[in-house]
Coordinates of C-alpha atoms in Angstrom, one line a residue:
M279 CA -45.2 -44.1 -87.2
S280 CA -48.0 -45.4 -85.0
T281 CA -48.4 -48.6 -83.2
Q282 CA -51.4 -50.8 -83.4
V283 CA -52.8 -51.9 -80.2
T284 CA -55.7 -54.3 -79.4
T285 CA -57.6 -53.1 -76.2
T286 CA -60.4 -54.2 -74.2
A287 CA -62.4 -51.8 -73.9
C288 CA -64.0 -23.4 -86.3
H289 CA -67.0 -24.2 -88.3
A290 CA -68.6 -26.7 -90.2
E291 CA -68.9 -26.9 -93.9
N292 CA -72.7 -26.9 -93.5
V293 CA -73.7 -25.0 -90.3
D294 CA -76.9 -27.0 -90.0
D295 CA -74.8 -30.1 -89.2
A296 CA -73.2 -28.6 -86.3
P297 CA -74.3 -29.4 -82.8
E298 CA -75.5 -26.3 -80.9
S299 CA -72.5 -27.0 -78.6
V300 CA -70.3 -29.9 -77.6
E301 CA -72.5 -30.3 -74.6
S302 CA -75.6 -30.9 -76.9
A303 CA -73.9 -33.7 -78.8
T304 CA -72.4 -35.6 -75.9
V305 CA -73.3 -37.9 -73.0
G306 CA -76.9 -38.8 -72.9
A307 CA -77.7 -37.1 -76.3
G308 CA -78.5 -40.2 -78.5
L309 CA -75.9 -42.9 -77.5
P310 CA -77.7 -46.3 -77.0
D311 CA -79.1 -46.7 -73.4
L312 CA -77.1 -48.6 -71.1
P313 CA -78.8 -51.6 -69.8
D314 CA -79.0 -50.3 -66.2
G315 CA -80.1 -46.7 -67.4
G316 CA -76.6 -45.5 -66.5
D317 CA -74.8 -42.5 -67.8
W318 CA -72.1 -43.1 -70.6
G319 CA -69.9 -40.4 -69.3
L320 CA -69.8 -41.8 -65.8
M321 CA -69.3 -45.2 -67.2
L322 CA -66.4 -44.1 -69.2
G323 CA -65.1 -41.9 -66.4
I324 CA -65.2 -38.7 -68.6
S325 CA -67.2 -35.6 -68.5
A326 CA -69.3 -34.0 -71.3
A327 CA -66.6 -31.4 -71.8
E328 CA -64.2 -34.2 -72.8
F329 CA -66.5 -36.4 -74.8
A330 CA -68.7 -36.1 -77.9
A331 CA -70.5 -38.8 -80.0
R332 CA -73.0 -39.1 -82.8
S333 CA -74.4 -41.9 -85.0
F334 CA -73.8 -41.7 -88.7
S335 CA -75.0 -43.8 -91.7
A336 CA -73.0 -45.4 -94.5
D337 CA -74.1 -43.0 -97.2
S338 CA -72.2 -40.0 -98.3
S339 CA -74.3 -37.5 -96.4
G340 CA -73.8 -39.6 -93.2
L341 CA -70.1 -39.6 -93.6
Q342 CA -70.1 -35.9 -94.3
H343 CA -72.2 -35.2 -91.2
A344 CA -69.7 -37.3 -89.2
R345 CA -66.7 -35.2 -90.5
N346 CA -68.6 -31.9 -89.8
F347 CA -69.5 -33.0 -86.4
A348 CA -65.8 -33.8 -85.5
R349 CA -64.6 -30.5 -87.1
N350 CA -67.0 -28.5 -85.0
V351 CA -66.3 -30.5 -81.7
L352 CA -62.5 -30.0 -82.2
C353 CA -63.0 -26.4 -83.0
E354 CA -65.0 -25.9 -79.7
W355 CA -62.3 -27.7 -77.8
G356 CA -59.8 -25.1 -79.2
L357 CA -57.8 -27.8 -81.2
T358 CA -57.8 -25.8 -84.5
S359 CA -54.2 -26.5 -85.3
H360 CA -54.9 -30.3 -85.3
I361 CA -58.3 -30.4 -87.0
D362 CA -57.1 -31.3 -90.5
D363 CA -55.1 -34.5 -89.4
A364 CA -57.9 -35.7 -87.0
V365 CA -60.6 -35.1 -89.6
I366 CA -58.6 -37.1 -92.1
V367 CA -58.3 -39.9 -89.5
I368 CA -62.0 -39.7 -88.8
G369 CA -62.9 -39.7 -92.4
E370 CA -60.9 -43.0 -92.9
L371 CA -62.4 -44.6 -89.8
T372 CA -65.9 -43.8 -90.8
A373 CA -65.5 -44.7 -94.4
N374 CA -63.9 -48.0 -93.3
A375 CA -67.0 -48.7 -91.1
A376 CA -69.3 -47.7 -94.1
Q377 CA -67.6 -49.9 -96.6
H378 CA -66.8 -52.8 -94.5
A379 CA -69.2 -53.0 -91.6
L380 CA -72.5 -51.4 -92.4
P381 CA -74.6 -53.7 -94.7
A382 CA -76.9 -52.1 -97.2
P383 CA -80.5 -52.1 -95.8
G384 CA -83.2 -54.1 -97.5
P385 CA -86.0 -52.4 -99.4
E386 CA -88.0 -51.8 -96.2
E387 CA -85.3 -51.7 -93.6
T388 CA -83.8 -48.7 -91.8
A389 CA -80.1 -48.2 -92.8
P390 CA -77.8 -49.5 -90.1
T391 CA -75.7 -46.9 -88.3
A392 CA -72.3 -46.8 -86.5
W393 CA -71.1 -44.4 -83.9
L394 CA -68.3 -41.9 -83.9
G395 CA -66.9 -40.9 -80.5
L396 CA -64.3 -38.3 -79.6
V397 CA -62.5 -38.2 -76.3
R398 CA -60.3 -35.3 -75.4
R399 CA -57.3 -36.2 -73.4
H400 CA -54.1 -34.4 -72.4
Q401 CA -52.3 -33.6 -75.6
A402 CA -54.4 -36.2 -77.7
V403 CA -57.8 -36.8 -79.1
I404 CA -59.2 -40.4 -79.1
C405 CA -61.3 -40.9 -82.3
A406 CA -63.3 -44.1 -82.1
V407 CA -65.9 -45.7 -84.4
A408 CA -68.1 -48.5 -83.2
D409 CA -69.9 -50.6 -85.7
P410 CA -71.9 -53.8 -85.8
S411 CA -69.5 -56.1 -87.5
P412 CA -67.2 -58.3 -85.7
C413 CA -64.8 -58.4 -88.6
L414 CA -61.5 -56.8 -87.6
P415 CA -59.6 -54.3 -89.8
R416 CA -56.6 -55.5 -91.6
P417 CA -54.0 -53.2 -93.3
Q418 CA -53.6 -54.0 -97.0
Q419 CA -50.9 -53.7 -99.5
P420 CA -52.7 -52.0 -102.5
E421 CA -51.4 -52.0 -105.8
Q422 CA -49.3 -48.7 -106.6
L423 CA -52.1 -47.1 -108.7
S424 CA -55.1 -48.5 -106.7
E425 CA -57.5 -45.8 -105.5
G426 CA -58.5 -47.8 -102.3
G427 CA -57.1 -50.0 -99.7
R428 CA -55.0 -47.2 -98.0
G429 CA -57.2 -46.2 -95.1
L430 CA -55.5 -48.0 -92.3
R431 CA -52.1 -46.9 -93.6
I432 CA -53.3 -43.2 -93.4
I433 CA -54.6 -43.7 -90.1
E434 CA -51.3 -45.3 -89.0
A435 CA -49.3 -42.3 -90.6
L436 CA -51.4 -39.6 -88.9
S437 CA -52.0 -41.1 -85.5
S438 CA -49.6 -42.1 -82.6
S439 CA -51.4 -45.3 -82.2
W440 CA -54.5 -47.2 -83.3
G441 CA -56.3 -50.4 -82.4
H442 CA -59.6 -52.1 -81.9
S443 CA -61.6 -53.7 -79.3
P444 CA -61.8 -57.4 -79.2
P445 CA -64.6 -58.4 -81.6
Q446 CA -68.1 -59.2 -80.1
S447 CA -71.2 -60.7 -81.8
S448 CA -72.6 -57.1 -81.5
G449 CA -69.5 -55.6 -83.3
K450 CA -66.3 -53.8 -82.5
M451 CA -64.7 -50.4 -81.9
V452 CA -61.8 -49.1 -84.0
W453 CA -59.9 -46.2 -82.5
A454 CA -56.9 -43.9 -83.3
R455 CA -55.1 -41.5 -81.0
V456 CA -54.3 -38.1 -82.7
S457 CA -51.7 -36.1 -80.9
T458 CA -52.6 -32.4 -80.0
R459 CA -49.2 -31.5 -78.8
P460 CA -48.2 -27.9 -79.9
Q461 CA -46.4 -28.0 -83.2

């Protein structure tokens, strides 16, 4: 069972969705610019070989792209025995952001996006989703036959810990740590 913590801070199903390499989808490849023009990897203290990120939209193709991206990155990192659990966690994190944090665009507005980030650490992958909503996730007790309301419970079951950043007016980040220890 995992612990919730609040903090401060292979191949794709569709090959066209895959980054050419982890390097092509990492630091400096589409993350929002830092105010001082700095580098995300340097700011976070991680190298491109340990970090990958991409934006996604709330529609079904955006969520599928996020899962495919994660599957490809984890495969490139040699974490094939842990892909299924990590992709399920990522699917729940991204679906929660899409359902609860990404408002539907107006008729002439661009669809809002969120960010999926993956950080490779010793015997773990940190899966994080940053979205524009300051509303914090809250585990629910769904009805027994209900189809929804289990996302955070699934994340809790498949991760060693999960949590979120403090909410800001610009949004929050929800993360989960998935173990990659040999099974």
